[in-house]
Amino acid sequence: MTTNIFFVCPHCGNDTEFKIFTSSFRVIKQSPELGICIEESTALPSLRQKDNHIECQACFHILEYDSAAAIGKKYIQTTKRLRKYSQNIPASV
Ligand SMILES: [Zn+2]
């Protein structure tokens, strides 16, 4: 399973639904709150074996798989840090 991989579209900010084109084709749904993939369609054989990219389901922007994964990783780290930070601020302030 691709548990540690999270994608975010730098084009429109979509961080939930993507199509994955690698050696197989599948559609994934992510939880931005959890930072993980929560739903994954059955992998279908890809028509083009050399594919290695993802497609944003919101704006159809195409991203290279590895760079998209790197962006997503950074994105998760940042949101986690922000969430931790905001939890440390007293609600009464
Ligand atoms: Zn997009």
mmCIF file of N, CA and C and ligand atoms in Angstrom, residues 9 11-14 56 58-61, ligand 1:
data_model
loop_
_atom_site.group_PDB
_atom_site.id
_atom_site.type_symbol
_atom_site.label_atom_id
_atom_site.label_comp_id
_atom_site.label_asym_id
_atom_site.label_seq_id
_atom_site.Cartn_x
_atom_site.Cartn_y
_atom_site.Cartn_z
ATOM 1 N N CYS A 9 -2.127 19.232 -5.139
ATOM 2 C CA CYS A 9 -1.958 19.893 -6.423
ATOM 3 C C CYS A 9 -1.470 21.325 -6.208
ATOM 4 N N HIS A 11 -1.265 23.513 -8.274
ATOM 5 C CA HIS A 11 -1.969 24.358 -9.227
ATOM 6 C C HIS A 11 -3.267 24.915 -8.634
ATOM 7 N N CYS A 12 -4.079 24.053 -8.030
ATOM 8 C CA CYS A 12 -5.378 24.497 -7.501
ATOM 9 C C CYS A 12 -5.540 24.226 -6.012
ATOM 10 N N GLY A 13 -4.586 23.495 -5.423
ATOM 11 C CA GLY A 13 -4.675 23.238 -3.985
ATOM 12 C C GLY A 13 -5.492 22.007 -3.626
ATOM 13 N N ASN A 14 -5.984 21.297 -4.620
ATOM 14 C CA ASN A 14 -6.726 20.067 -4.345
ATOM 15 C C ASN A 14 -5.834 19.081 -3.593
ATOM 16 N N CYS A 56 -4.553 15.720 -11.220
ATOM 17 C CA CYS A 56 -5.466 16.328 -10.257
ATOM 18 C C CYS A 56 -6.889 16.165 -10.778
ATOM 19 N N ALA A 58 -9.418 17.839 -9.798
ATOM 20 C CA ALA A 58 -10.148 19.106 -9.769
ATOM 21 C C ALA A 58 -9.834 19.978 -10.985
ATOM 22 N N CYS A 59 -8.556 20.093 -11.330
ATOM 23 C CA CYS A 59 -8.194 20.996 -12.422
ATOM 24 C C CYS A 59 -7.506 20.267 -13.576
ATOM 25 N N PHE A 60 -7.328 18.953 -13.437
ATOM 26 C CA PHE A 60 -6.721 18.108 -14.480
ATOM 27 C C PHE A 60 -5.276 18.465 -14.790
ATOM 28 N N HIS A 61 -4.649 19.109 -13.811
ATOM 29 C CA HIS A 61 -3.242 19.427 -13.919
ATOM 30 C C HIS A 61 -2.445 18.126 -13.782
HETATM 31 ZN ZN ZN B 1 -5.456 20.873 -9.314
#
